[in-house]
Coordinates of C-alpha atoms in Angstrom, one line a residue:
Chain A
M10 CA -12.4 14.4 41.8
I11 CA -9.0 14.5 40.4
A12 CA -10.6 12.5 37.3
R13 CA -13.0 14.4 36.9
I14 CA -11.1 18.9 37.2
L15 CA -8.9 16.8 34.7
D16 CA -11.8 17.1 32.3
R17 CA -12.7 19.9 32.8
R18 CA -9.2 21.1 31.9
Q19 CA -9.7 19.5 29.0
R20 CA -12.6 20.8 27.9
P21 CA -12.8 24.6 28.6
R22 CA -15.5 26.5 27.8
L23 CA -16.2 28.7 25.2
R24 CA -15.3 32.3 27.7
R25 CA -16.1 36.4 26.1
E26 CA -12.6 37.9 26.0
T27 CA -13.8 41.3 25.4
P28 CA -17.7 42.4 24.6
A29 CA -17.4 40.0 21.3
A30 CA -14.7 38.2 21.8
L31 CA -14.9 34.3 22.7
K32 CA -11.7 32.0 23.3
W33 CA -12.6 28.5 21.5
A34 CA -13.4 25.6 23.2
P35 CA -10.8 22.7 20.6
A36 CA -11.6 19.7 22.5
C37 CA -15.5 20.3 23.4
N38 CA -15.4 20.7 19.1
R39 CA -18.3 22.8 19.8
M40 CA -18.9 26.8 19.9
D41 CA -21.3 27.5 22.6
T42 CA -22.8 31.0 22.2
T43 CA -25.5 30.9 24.6
M44 CA -22.0 31.3 27.2
S45 CA -21.5 35.2 25.2
E46 CA -22.9 37.0 28.4
H47 CA -23.6 40.6 26.6
P48 CA -24.8 39.0 22.9
V49 CA -24.6 42.1 20.5
V50 CA -27.2 42.0 17.4
G51 CA -25.8 42.3 14.1
A52 CA -21.1 43.1 15.9
P53 CA -19.4 40.0 14.1
E54 CA -19.0 37.0 16.9
R55 CA -15.1 37.5 18.1
I56 CA -13.1 33.8 18.8
L57 CA -10.5 34.5 20.5
L58 CA -8.1 30.8 19.7
P59 CA -5.7 29.1 22.3
R60 CA -2.0 29.4 21.9
R61 CA -2.2 25.5 20.4
L62 CA -3.5 25.7 17.3
R63 CA -2.4 21.9 15.4
A64 CA -4.4 19.6 12.3
P65 CA -6.4 18.5 15.5
E66 CA -7.8 21.6 16.4
V67 CA -7.8 23.4 13.0
V68 CA -10.1 20.5 11.8
S69 CA -12.2 20.6 15.3
L70 CA -12.5 24.3 14.4
L71 CA -13.3 24.2 11.0
G72 CA -15.9 21.7 12.2
D73 CA -17.5 24.7 15.0
I74 CA -16.9 27.7 12.0
R75 CA -19.2 25.2 8.5
R76 CA -22.1 24.2 11.7
R77 CA -22.1 27.9 12.5
Q78 CA -22.1 29.8 8.6
G79 CA -25.4 31.5 8.3
T80 CA -25.3 32.9 12.2
G81 CA -23.5 35.8 11.2
P82 CA -19.6 37.6 10.5
L83 CA -17.3 35.9 12.5
V84 CA -13.6 36.7 13.4
L85 CA -10.9 35.2 14.0
D86 CA -8.6 36.6 17.5
F87 CA -5.4 34.8 16.5
R88 CA -2.8 36.6 18.8
E89 CA -2.9 34.1 21.7
V90 CA -1.5 31.5 18.5
E91 CA 1.8 30.2 19.1
E92 CA 2.4 27.0 18.2
F93 CA 1.3 25.8 14.5
D94 CA 2.2 24.7 11.8
S95 CA 0.8 24.2 7.0
S96 CA -2.1 23.7 8.8
T97 CA -3.1 27.0 10.7
L98 CA -1.4 28.2 7.6
A99 CA -3.9 26.7 5.4
L100 CA -6.6 28.3 8.1
L101 CA -5.8 31.2 7.4
S102 CA -5.3 30.6 4.0
Y103 CA -9.7 29.9 3.9
V104 CA -10.1 32.6 6.8
R105 CA -8.9 35.1 4.4
N106 CA -9.9 33.7 1.0
G107 CA -12.9 31.3 1.6
P108 CA -16.9 31.8 2.3
E109 CA -17.9 35.5 3.8
G110 CA -18.3 36.5 6.8
L111 CA -15.1 34.8 8.1
S112 CA -12.0 37.4 8.8
P113 CA -8.9 37.2 10.9
V114 CA -7.4 39.5 12.8
N115 CA -4.2 39.7 14.9
V116 CA -1.8 37.9 12.9
V117 CA 1.6 38.9 14.7
G118 CA 4.5 37.6 15.5
A119 CA 6.2 34.2 14.4
L120 CA 3.0 33.1 12.7
A121 CA 2.8 36.2 11.1
R122 CA 5.7 35.5 9.7
A123 CA 5.6 32.3 8.5
E124 CA 2.7 33.1 6.4
E125 CA 4.7 36.3 5.3
S126 CA 7.2 33.9 4.3
F127 CA 4.8 31.4 2.5
A128 CA 3.3 34.0 0.8
R129 CA 6.3 35.0 -0.9
K130 CA 7.8 31.4 -1.8
R131 CA 3.9 30.6 -3.0
A132 CA 3.7 33.5 -4.9
D133 CA 7.0 33.1 -6.3
G134 CA 6.8 29.5 -7.3
A135 CA 3.1 29.7 -8.5
P136 CA 2.3 29.0 -11.7
A137 CA 0.7 32.1 -14.5
A138 CA -2.9 32.3 -14.3
R139 CA -4.5 30.9 -17.2
P140 CA -7.5 31.3 -18.6
E141 CA -9.9 29.1 -18.3
A142 CA -12.4 29.5 -20.4
G143 CA -16.0 28.1 -21.1
G144 CA -16.5 26.9 -17.7
W145 CA -17.1 22.9 -16.9
A146 CA -18.9 22.4 -20.1
G147 CA -15.5 23.7 -22.0
R148 CA -13.8 21.9 -19.6
F149 CA -15.5 18.8 -20.8
F150 CA -15.1 19.5 -24.0
R151 CA -11.5 20.0 -24.0
S152 CA -11.3 17.1 -21.7
V153 CA -12.6 15.1 -24.9
A154 CA -10.7 16.2 -27.7
D155 CA -7.6 15.1 -25.2
R156 CA -8.2 11.7 -24.9
F157 CA -9.6 11.8 -28.4
L158 CA -6.6 13.3 -30.2
G159 CA -4.7 10.8 -27.7
S160 CA -6.1 7.7 -28.9
I161 CA -5.1 9.2 -32.5
R162 CA -1.5 9.4 -31.7
S163 CA -1.4 6.2 -29.9
V164 CA -2.8 4.8 -32.5
G165 CA -0.5 6.0 -35.1
L166 CA 2.8 5.3 -32.7
F167 CA 0.8 1.6 -32.6
L168 CA 0.6 1.2 -36.4
T169 CA 4.1 2.9 -36.7
M170 CA 5.4 0.3 -34.3
F171 CA 4.0 -2.1 -35.9
G172 CA 6.0 -1.6 -39.3
D173 CA 9.0 0.1 -37.8
E174 CA 9.2 -4.4 -36.2
V175 CA 8.2 -5.8 -39.8
Y176 CA 10.9 -3.8 -41.3
H177 CA 13.8 -5.3 -37.8
I178 CA 12.4 -8.5 -38.4
G179 CA 13.1 -8.3 -42.7
V180 CA 16.5 -7.5 -41.4
Y181 CA 17.1 -9.7 -39.5
L182 CA 16.1 -12.6 -41.1
R183 CA 18.7 -11.2 -44.0
K184 CA 21.7 -10.1 -42.0
R185 CA 21.3 -12.3 -38.9
K186 CA 23.0 -9.4 -36.5
G187 CA 21.6 -7.4 -33.9
V188 CA 19.1 -9.8 -31.9
Y189 CA 20.6 -11.4 -28.1
P190 CA 22.0 -15.2 -29.2
G191 CA 19.6 -17.7 -27.7
E192 CA 17.0 -15.0 -26.8
I193 CA 14.3 -16.9 -29.7
W194 CA 14.7 -20.0 -27.8
N195 CA 14.7 -18.9 -24.8
Q196 CA 11.3 -16.9 -25.9
M197 CA 9.9 -19.9 -27.3
F198 CA 10.9 -21.8 -24.1
F199 CA 8.5 -19.3 -22.0
M200 CA 5.4 -18.4 -24.8
G201 CA 4.9 -22.3 -25.6
Y202 CA 6.2 -24.5 -23.2
Q203 CA 5.4 -22.4 -19.9
S204 CA 2.6 -22.0 -21.8
F205 CA 0.9 -25.5 -23.3
P206 CA -0.5 -27.1 -20.0
I207 CA -2.8 -23.9 -19.6
V208 CA -3.6 -23.3 -23.1
C209 CA -4.5 -26.7 -23.4
L210 CA -6.7 -27.2 -20.0
L211 CA -8.2 -24.5 -21.3
L212 CA -9.7 -25.2 -24.2
F213 CA -10.6 -28.5 -22.8
L214 CA -13.1 -27.6 -20.5
V215 CA -14.2 -24.6 -23.1
G216 CA -14.6 -28.5 -25.5
V217 CA -16.5 -29.4 -22.3
T218 CA -19.2 -26.9 -22.0
I219 CA -19.9 -26.2 -25.3
S220 CA -20.7 -30.3 -26.0
I221 CA -23.1 -30.0 -22.4
T222 CA -24.5 -26.7 -23.6
S223 CA -25.1 -28.2 -27.3
A224 CA -26.0 -31.4 -26.3
E225 CA -29.6 -30.4 -24.1
Q226 CA -30.6 -28.6 -27.2
L227 CA -29.6 -31.1 -29.3
Q228 CA -30.9 -33.9 -28.0
L229 CA -34.6 -32.2 -27.9
F230 CA -34.4 -31.8 -31.2
G231 CA -33.5 -35.9 -31.9
A232 CA -29.7 -34.5 -33.9
D233 CA -27.4 -36.3 -31.1
I234 CA -24.9 -36.5 -34.5
Y235 CA -24.4 -33.4 -34.6
I236 CA -23.1 -32.6 -32.2
A237 CA -19.5 -33.0 -33.3
D238 CA -19.5 -30.7 -36.0
I239 CA -20.3 -28.4 -33.7
I240 CA -17.2 -28.6 -31.9
G241 CA -15.0 -29.3 -34.4
Y242 CA -16.8 -26.4 -36.2
A243 CA -16.2 -23.8 -33.2
M244 CA -12.9 -25.9 -32.0
L245 CA -10.6 -24.8 -34.8
R246 CA -12.7 -21.4 -36.8
E247 CA -13.6 -20.4 -33.1
L248 CA -12.6 -20.5 -30.1
V249 CA -9.0 -22.5 -29.9
P250 CA -7.6 -18.9 -31.4
L251 CA -9.8 -16.8 -29.5
M252 CA -9.1 -18.3 -26.2
T253 CA -5.4 -18.7 -26.8
G254 CA -5.2 -15.7 -27.8
V255 CA -6.6 -14.2 -24.3
I256 CA -4.9 -16.4 -22.6
L257 CA -1.3 -15.1 -25.0
A258 CA -2.7 -11.4 -23.9
G259 CA -2.9 -12.4 -19.5
K260 CA 0.0 -14.8 -19.8
V261 CA 2.6 -13.2 -22.4
G262 CA 1.6 -10.0 -23.1
A263 CA 0.8 -8.7 -19.3
A264 CA 4.8 -10.5 -18.8
I265 CA 7.0 -8.2 -22.3
T266 CA 5.2 -5.5 -20.7
A267 CA 6.3 -5.7 -17.4
E268 CA 9.6 -6.9 -18.4
L269 CA 9.7 -4.1 -20.7
A270 CA 8.4 -1.2 -19.0
S271 CA 10.3 -2.5 -15.7
M272 CA 14.3 -2.1 -18.6
T273 CA 12.7 1.1 -19.5
V274 CA 12.0 2.5 -15.5
L275 CA 15.6 1.0 -15.1
E276 CA 17.7 3.2 -17.9
E277 CA 18.4 -0.3 -19.4
V278 CA 16.5 0.6 -22.2
D279 CA 18.5 3.7 -22.7
A280 CA 22.1 1.6 -22.5
L281 CA 21.2 -0.3 -25.0
K282 CA 20.2 2.6 -27.3
T283 CA 23.9 3.4 -25.9
M284 CA 25.5 0.3 -26.5
G285 CA 24.6 1.2 -30.6
L286 CA 22.1 -1.0 -30.3
I287 CA 18.0 -0.4 -31.5
P288 CA 15.9 -1.6 -28.2
E289 CA 12.2 -2.0 -30.3
K290 CA 14.7 -4.5 -32.7
F291 CA 16.8 -5.9 -29.3
L292 CA 13.9 -6.3 -27.3
M293 CA 11.0 -6.8 -29.7
V294 CA 11.6 -9.4 -33.0
P295 CA 12.7 -12.9 -30.5
R296 CA 9.4 -11.9 -29.1
L297 CA 7.4 -11.4 -32.6
L298 CA 9.9 -14.9 -34.1
A299 CA 9.1 -16.7 -31.3
I300 CA 5.2 -16.0 -30.6
T301 CA 5.5 -16.7 -34.9
L302 CA 6.8 -20.1 -34.2
V303 CA 5.3 -21.2 -31.4
V304 CA 1.4 -20.4 -32.4
P305 CA 1.1 -23.3 -35.0
L306 CA 2.1 -26.3 -31.8
L307 CA 0.1 -24.3 -29.8
V308 CA -3.4 -24.1 -32.0
A309 CA -3.0 -28.0 -33.2
M310 CA -2.3 -29.0 -29.2
A311 CA -5.5 -26.8 -28.3
D312 CA -7.4 -28.1 -31.2
V313 CA -6.2 -31.8 -29.6
A314 CA -7.0 -31.2 -25.9
G315 CA -10.5 -29.0 -27.0
I316 CA -12.4 -31.3 -29.5
F317 CA -11.1 -34.5 -27.4
G318 CA -12.9 -32.3 -23.9
G319 CA -16.1 -32.2 -26.8
M320 CA -15.9 -36.0 -27.8
L321 CA -15.6 -36.8 -24.1
V322 CA -19.0 -34.9 -23.2
A323 CA -20.7 -36.5 -26.7
Q324 CA -20.0 -40.0 -25.6
V325 CA -20.8 -39.6 -21.7
T326 CA -24.3 -38.7 -23.1
F327 CA -25.0 -40.0 -26.2
G328 CA -22.5 -42.8 -25.9
M329 CA -20.6 -41.9 -29.1
T330 CA -17.7 -43.8 -29.5
P331 CA -14.3 -41.4 -31.0
M332 CA -15.1 -43.3 -34.1
A333 CA -18.0 -42.2 -34.5
F334 CA -17.4 -38.2 -33.2
L335 CA -14.6 -38.7 -35.8
D336 CA -16.2 -39.1 -38.7
Q337 CA -18.9 -37.2 -38.6
M338 CA -16.2 -34.0 -37.4
V339 CA -13.9 -34.7 -40.7
N340 CA -17.5 -35.0 -43.0
T341 CA -18.4 -30.9 -42.2
V342 CA -14.7 -29.5 -40.6
D343 CA -11.4 -29.1 -43.0
W344 CA -8.6 -28.5 -43.5
I345 CA -9.2 -24.6 -44.8
D346 CA -11.5 -24.2 -40.7
F347 CA -7.5 -25.7 -39.5
A348 CA -5.8 -23.1 -41.2
W349 CA -8.4 -20.0 -41.2
G350 CA -7.7 -21.1 -36.9
L351 CA -3.9 -21.1 -37.8
I352 CA -3.7 -17.4 -38.9
K353 CA -6.2 -15.9 -36.9
T354 CA -3.9 -17.5 -33.2
V355 CA -0.8 -15.5 -35.2
V356 CA -2.7 -12.4 -36.0
F357 CA -3.8 -12.5 -32.3
G358 CA 0.0 -12.8 -31.4
W359 CA 1.5 -10.4 -32.9
A360 CA -1.3 -8.2 -32.3
V361 CA -0.5 -9.2 -28.3
V362 CA 3.1 -8.7 -28.8
V363 CA 3.3 -6.0 -30.5
G364 CA 1.0 -4.5 -28.2
A365 CA 2.8 -5.1 -24.7
G366 CA 5.8 -4.0 -26.5
Y367 CA 4.2 -0.4 -27.4
K368 CA 3.4 -0.6 -23.9
G369 CA 6.7 -1.1 -22.2
L370 CA 8.2 1.0 -24.3
T371 CA 5.9 3.7 -24.0
V372 CA 6.1 3.9 -20.3
G373 CA 7.0 6.8 -17.9
R374 CA 10.0 6.9 -15.4
S375 CA 8.4 5.0 -12.7
A376 CA 7.2 2.4 -10.9
E377 CA 4.1 3.1 -10.6
E378 CA 3.2 3.6 -14.2
V379 CA 5.0 0.0 -14.6
G380 CA 1.6 -1.9 -12.7
R381 CA -0.3 0.3 -15.3
A382 CA 0.9 0.3 -18.8
T383 CA 0.6 -4.4 -17.4
T384 CA -3.1 -3.5 -17.2
E385 CA -3.5 -1.2 -20.5
S386 CA -1.3 -3.9 -21.8
V387 CA -3.9 -6.8 -21.0
V388 CA -6.7 -4.1 -21.9
L389 CA -5.4 -3.5 -25.5
S390 CA -4.4 -6.6 -26.5
V391 CA -8.0 -8.4 -25.7
T392 CA -9.5 -5.6 -27.4
L393 CA -6.7 -6.2 -30.4
I394 CA -7.9 -9.3 -30.9
I395 CA -11.6 -9.2 -31.1
V396 CA -11.8 -5.9 -33.3
I397 CA -9.6 -8.6 -35.2
D398 CA -11.6 -11.3 -34.6
C399 CA -13.9 -9.4 -35.5
I400 CA -12.6 -7.8 -38.7
F401 CA -11.5 -11.9 -40.2
A402 CA -15.6 -13.0 -39.2
F403 CA -16.2 -10.1 -41.9
V404 CA -13.5 -11.7 -44.0
I405 CA -13.6 -15.3 -44.5
Y406 CA -17.9 -15.1 -43.7
Chain B
M19 CA 41.7 20.0 -28.2
D20 CA 38.1 19.6 -27.5
I21 CA 36.4 16.8 -28.2
I22 CA 32.9 18.1 -27.3
S23 CA 31.6 21.9 -28.4
A24 CA 28.6 23.0 -27.8
R25 CA 26.8 25.9 -29.5
G26 CA 23.5 27.3 -27.9
L27 CA 22.5 24.5 -26.2
A28 CA 18.9 23.9 -25.2
V29 CA 17.2 20.8 -23.2
G30 CA 14.9 19.2 -22.2
Y31 CA 11.3 17.1 -22.6
G32 CA 8.5 17.8 -25.2
T33 CA 8.0 22.0 -24.9
A34 CA 9.4 22.4 -21.6
E35 CA 12.8 23.6 -21.7
V36 CA 14.9 22.7 -18.7
L37 CA 18.6 24.1 -20.0
R38 CA 19.3 27.2 -23.0
D39 CA 21.7 29.0 -24.5
L40 CA 25.1 26.7 -23.0
S41 CA 27.8 26.7 -25.2
F42 CA 30.7 24.5 -24.1
V43 CA 33.2 22.8 -24.8
I44 CA 34.8 19.5 -23.0
P45 CA 38.2 19.1 -23.8
E46 CA 40.0 15.3 -24.6
G47 CA 41.5 13.4 -21.8
L48 CA 40.7 15.4 -19.1
I49 CA 37.7 14.5 -16.5
S50 CA 35.0 17.7 -16.8
V51 CA 32.3 17.4 -14.3
V52 CA 28.6 19.0 -14.6
L53 CA 27.5 19.9 -11.4
G54 CA 25.0 21.5 -10.2
V55 CA 21.7 21.3 -7.2
S56 CA 19.6 18.5 -8.0
G57 CA 16.8 18.5 -10.5
S58 CA 19.7 22.0 -12.1
G59 CA 19.2 19.4 -15.1
K60 CA 22.3 18.2 -15.1
S61 CA 21.1 14.0 -16.0
T62 CA 19.3 15.4 -19.3
L63 CA 22.1 17.4 -20.4
L64 CA 24.1 14.1 -20.0
K65 CA 21.2 12.4 -22.3
T66 CA 21.2 14.7 -24.7
L67 CA 25.3 14.4 -24.8
A68 CA 24.8 11.0 -24.8
G69 CA 21.9 10.7 -27.8
L70 CA 18.8 10.3 -26.4
L71 CA 16.9 13.3 -26.4
P72 CA 16.8 15.5 -29.2
P73 CA 17.8 19.3 -28.4
L74 CA 15.2 21.7 -28.0
E75 CA 18.0 24.2 -29.9
G76 CA 21.3 24.4 -31.2
G77 CA 23.5 21.3 -31.2
F78 CA 27.0 19.8 -30.6
E79 CA 30.2 18.7 -32.3
F80 CA 31.7 15.3 -31.2
S81 CA 35.0 15.2 -32.7
G82 CA 33.9 18.7 -35.5
A83 CA 31.2 16.8 -36.6
P84 CA 27.7 18.2 -35.7
V85 CA 26.2 14.9 -33.7
D86 CA 22.1 15.6 -36.2
Y87 CA 19.0 13.4 -34.2
A88 CA 17.0 13.0 -37.4
S89 CA 20.6 10.4 -38.8
E90 CA 20.5 7.9 -37.6
A91 CA 24.1 7.0 -38.4
S92 CA 25.2 9.9 -37.5
L93 CA 23.2 8.8 -33.5
G94 CA 24.9 5.1 -34.7
A95 CA 28.3 7.2 -35.1
L96 CA 28.0 8.6 -32.3
Y97 CA 27.3 5.4 -30.0
R98 CA 30.0 4.2 -30.9
R99 CA 32.3 6.7 -29.8
I100 CA 31.0 6.7 -26.6
G101 CA 30.2 4.8 -22.7
V102 CA 27.8 5.8 -20.4
L103 CA 27.4 4.9 -17.2
Y104 CA 24.4 4.9 -15.2
Q105 CA 23.1 6.2 -12.3
G106 CA 21.5 2.6 -11.2
G107 CA 24.0 1.0 -13.4
A108 CA 21.6 -0.7 -15.6
L109 CA 23.0 -3.5 -16.2
L110 CA 20.5 -6.6 -18.6
N111 CA 19.2 -7.9 -15.4
G112 CA 18.5 -11.3 -17.4
L113 CA 22.1 -11.6 -17.6
T114 CA 25.3 -12.3 -16.2
L115 CA 28.1 -10.0 -15.1
F116 CA 30.3 -11.9 -18.0
E117 CA 26.4 -11.4 -20.9
N118 CA 26.6 -7.9 -20.2
I119 CA 29.8 -7.2 -21.1
A120 CA 30.0 -8.9 -23.3
L121 CA 27.1 -7.7 -25.3
P122 CA 27.9 -4.8 -27.3
I123 CA 31.0 -6.8 -28.2
R124 CA 28.5 -10.4 -29.5
M125 CA 26.4 -7.9 -31.0
H126 CA 28.8 -5.6 -32.9
F127 CA 31.0 -8.0 -33.7
P128 CA 29.5 -11.3 -34.1
E129 CA 32.3 -13.0 -35.8
M130 CA 34.7 -11.9 -33.0
P131 CA 35.7 -15.5 -31.8
E132 CA 34.3 -16.6 -28.7
E133 CA 37.9 -16.6 -26.9
M134 CA 38.7 -13.1 -27.5
V135 CA 35.8 -12.0 -26.3
K136 CA 36.2 -13.8 -23.5
D137 CA 39.5 -12.0 -23.0
M138 CA 37.9 -9.3 -23.8
V139 CA 35.3 -9.4 -20.5
H140 CA 38.2 -10.4 -18.8
N141 CA 40.6 -7.9 -19.3
G142 CA 37.2 -5.1 -19.1
L143 CA 36.6 -6.7 -15.6
A144 CA 40.0 -7.0 -13.7
Q145 CA 40.0 -3.3 -15.1
V146 CA 37.0 -2.7 -12.9
D147 CA 38.6 -4.9 -10.0
M148 CA 35.9 -7.5 -10.8
A149 CA 37.7 -10.7 -12.4
D150 CA 35.6 -13.1 -9.9
A151 CA 32.5 -12.1 -10.6
A152 CA 31.4 -12.7 -14.0
A153 CA 29.1 -15.7 -13.6
K154 CA 27.0 -13.7 -11.2
Y155 CA 23.8 -11.8 -12.8
P156 CA 23.2 -8.0 -11.2
A157 CA 20.9 -9.0 -8.3
E158 CA 23.5 -10.3 -6.7
L159 CA 25.8 -7.3 -7.1
S160 CA 26.2 -4.5 -4.7
G161 CA 25.1 -1.0 -6.2
G162 CA 29.0 -0.4 -5.7
M163 CA 29.7 -3.3 -7.9
R164 CA 27.5 -3.3 -10.6
K165 CA 28.7 -0.2 -11.2
R166 CA 31.5 -0.7 -11.6
G167 CA 30.2 -3.9 -13.4
A168 CA 28.5 -1.0 -16.1
L169 CA 32.0 0.4 -16.2
A170 CA 33.0 -2.2 -17.7
R171 CA 31.0 -2.8 -20.0
A172 CA 31.0 1.0 -20.9
L173 CA 34.4 0.6 -21.1
V174 CA 34.5 -3.2 -23.5
L175 CA 35.2 -1.0 -26.7
D176 CA 37.4 2.3 -26.0
P177 CA 35.3 4.6 -26.3
D178 CA 36.7 8.3 -26.8
V179 CA 34.5 9.6 -24.9
V180 CA 32.6 8.0 -21.2
F181 CA 29.9 9.5 -19.2
C182 CA 29.1 9.2 -16.2
D183 CA 25.9 9.2 -13.9
E184 CA 26.1 10.2 -10.9
P185 CA 28.4 7.3 -10.3
S186 CA 28.7 8.5 -6.4
S187 CA 25.0 8.2 -5.3
G188 CA 24.2 5.8 -3.1
L189 CA 27.5 4.8 -2.9
D190 CA 29.2 5.0 1.2
P191 CA 32.2 7.7 1.3
I192 CA 34.6 4.7 0.9
T193 CA 33.3 3.1 -2.1
S194 CA 32.8 5.7 -4.2
S195 CA 36.2 6.9 -2.9
L196 CA 37.5 3.7 -5.2
L197 CA 35.2 4.2 -8.0
D198 CA 36.3 8.3 -8.0
D199 CA 40.3 6.4 -7.8
L200 CA 39.1 4.1 -10.9
L201 CA 37.8 7.3 -13.0
L202 CA 41.5 8.2 -12.2
R203 CA 43.3 5.4 -13.9
L204 CA 41.1 5.7 -17.1
K205 CA 42.4 8.8 -17.3
D206 CA 45.7 8.5 -16.6
T207 CA 46.2 4.6 -17.9
F208 CA 44.5 6.2 -20.9
G209 CA 44.2 9.3 -22.0
M210 CA 40.4 8.6 -21.4
T211 CA 37.8 11.3 -21.7
L212 CA 35.0 11.8 -19.1
V213 CA 32.1 13.6 -18.6
V214 CA 31.2 13.0 -15.1
V215 CA 27.6 14.2 -13.5
T216 CA 28.1 14.8 -9.9
H217 CA 27.2 17.2 -6.7
E218 CA 29.2 15.8 -4.8
L219 CA 31.5 18.4 -3.8
R220 CA 34.3 15.6 -1.9
S221 CA 34.2 14.1 -5.8
I222 CA 34.6 17.0 -7.8
E223 CA 37.9 17.8 -5.9
R224 CA 39.9 14.5 -6.2
V225 CA 38.8 14.1 -9.8
A226 CA 37.2 17.5 -11.1
D227 CA 40.0 19.1 -14.3
R228 CA 37.3 21.4 -15.8
V229 CA 33.3 22.3 -14.0
L230 CA 30.1 23.5 -15.7
V231 CA 27.9 25.0 -13.1
L232 CA 24.5 24.8 -13.6
N233 CA 22.2 26.4 -12.3
A234 CA 18.7 28.5 -13.2
G235 CA 18.2 26.8 -16.2
R236 CA 21.4 28.6 -17.5
L237 CA 25.2 27.6 -17.4
H238 CA 26.5 29.5 -14.5
Y239 CA 30.4 28.9 -14.7
A240 CA 32.8 26.3 -17.2
G241 CA 36.8 27.2 -16.7
D242 CA 38.8 24.9 -14.4
A243 CA 38.1 22.7 -11.0
A244 CA 41.4 25.6 -9.4
G245 CA 39.4 28.7 -10.7
L246 CA 36.0 27.7 -9.1
S247 CA 37.3 27.0 -6.0
A248 CA 38.9 30.4 -6.3
S249 CA 36.0 31.7 -6.9
G250 CA 33.4 34.6 -5.9
D251 CA 30.8 34.1 -7.4
P252 CA 27.5 33.8 -3.6
F253 CA 26.5 30.7 -6.3
I254 CA 29.8 28.1 -6.4
R255 CA 30.5 29.6 -2.8
T256 CA 27.7 28.7 -1.5
F257 CA 28.2 25.1 -2.5
F258 CA 32.2 25.2 -1.6
L259 CA 30.5 26.6 2.2
K260 CA 28.4 23.3 2.6
K261 CA 31.5 21.0 1.8
D262 CA 33.7 23.3 4.6
S263 CA 30.9 22.3 6.7
Q264 CA 30.7 18.6 6.4
D265 CA 34.2 19.1 5.8
D266 CA 33.9 19.7 9.2
A267 CA 31.5 17.7 10.7

C-alpha cells in the first residue's frame, strides 16, 4: 500500500493549473493532454514546470515536447522552477530560439538572473559572426580547398626538411659537431639489431609463401626448375626491399615519431633550441646515418632468409637440392639485382626516417596529437615507400 | 643598464595576436617578474624573448644588439647568452642528469677535456644542491629535483640572462620556497639577470625587483615591485586581495 502511494507521488499526473495550464509530469515521461479539463481549441497549451528542473527532467521534457510537436502551440511556464542547472538554461535558449510554437513565460527569480548573466557572458565572449557564403556546397568546396592547400604545404615542408637533412649530414660529416656522441651507435642498435629478428622471420615466411604459391602453377607446366628464378628475382628486386621498408615504417618510423613528438610536447625540443642546438640536426642526423649504415646488413640478411624459405619449399615440394636451387638462381639473378634492392631499401629507410621526423617535430602541444602523429607517420611512410617503389619500377624496368 | 629592451612588441601564434604594443626594459643583475592571470600571454612573451617565437610586430634588443629572427647568426648569439628553465624542466629523458647538464658543454665545446666537463657539471649540480643525483635519469627525480636539475643545465654555460617559466608550478610551498632561495642566491652571488614568469604571489613578493603585469593583451604595469604593492589600480589590487585572502587562510 505504502509502495503504491510512493509510486503515485513519484509519478504526478498532469493537471490544469489555470484554464489552459498543465503541470508537467517528468517522471512519467509523457504528457497526458487528455487530463485537460477544458481544452480550448486553437489556444496555446500551457505547461507548468516543476520546482526541480535539472538535466534528467529537461531530457524527459524535451522528449515530450518532440512527441507533441505539430499538435499546436505550447507555452512553458517556469514560474515554479527553483532548482535548475545549465541544462535548464540551454532549454530556455532552445525554447526561445528553437522550433516555432514553443514559448516560455514567467521566467523569474534566480532563473531569470542566471539566464541574463549567461547571455551577457556569451555575448562578451562570442566571436564576430562570419558570413557563411555558399551554403553546404560552399563549405564542402572550401573544406576540399583547405585540405588540398594543406597537403601542398605539408609536401613543401617535408621536402624542405629532406633538403635540410641532406645539408646537416654534409655539415656533420665535415665538422663532426652538433650530434650527441654515441647516439649513432644507439640508433644502429635499435634499428638494426632489434629489427633483425622480425625482418628475417617475416621475409623467411614470405619466401615460403611465394614458393608454395608458385610451385602449384609451375608443376602444371612441368617448369619446376624455374622456382629458383622466381624466388631469387622477386626477393632481391621487390619483396625484400618492400617488406623491409614496411617493417621499418611500422617499427622504426612509429618509434621515432612517438619519441620526437613527446619531446616536442614536453618542450625538450625547445630546450635544445635555446641551448643553441639545431633539433633537426641533433635528433635526425644520427637516425639517418644509422639507417643508412644498417639497411645494407638488414637487406643482406633478409635476402638470405627469404631465399632460404623458398629453397626449403622447393626441396620439400620438388625434391630440388639446395645446390641445384642456387645454381639455377645465379643463372638468372645478378649482383645488380641485389644492388637495386639495396638502393631501394636505403631510399625507403630515408623516407621512413624523414617522414617520421617530420611528423614528430611538427606535432601540436597535446598528448592526443602524439598518438595521431604516430599513426599518420606510419601511413605517410608506407605511402612514400609504395610511391617511391613505383617510381623505381619505371626507372629500372 | 638594461640587458633587454623591447619596443612596440606584438607576440602571438600565426595570425592570432596574444600581446600587443609592449615596450619595456629588463635591467641587468635584477630579478624581473612577468605577472598575469592564466592565459594572459606570459609564457608566449617568454618564448619570444628566448628566441623561440618570432614577434608579430616590433622587436627587442639584447645587450644593445637587435635580435633578428630571420638571421641564424643573431639567434645563435642570443642562445649563447641565455638559459631557460622550462615549466616541466624539459630534461632529455634518454640521458642521465649528468649527461643532460653536460650536453650544452659537449655540444658547444667538443674539444673540452672530459675531466673539465665533469668538473663543470658537478659545480652546476652543487649550486642546486643535487650533487648526489648525477647518475639518475629524469624519470627517477621528483618534480622539484627535475626543475633544479634543469636550472643547473640552464646555468652551466654561465648565461647572462636566465628565463624561468613558472618555476613554482606543481611544487609544494616548501620546495617552491627553496627554488626561490636558489634564484635569489644566483642574483646575489653571481649578479645574474633573471626573468621569472609566474602568478605565485608569495614568490613575487620574495624575489621580484621589477614587475611586468600583463592584462587583456597589453602591458598593464611595468615598474618596481614596491610600487606594485602600493598601486591603487583595480586589476593589481585584485591580485593583492587574492594574496591577502591566501595569507588569512
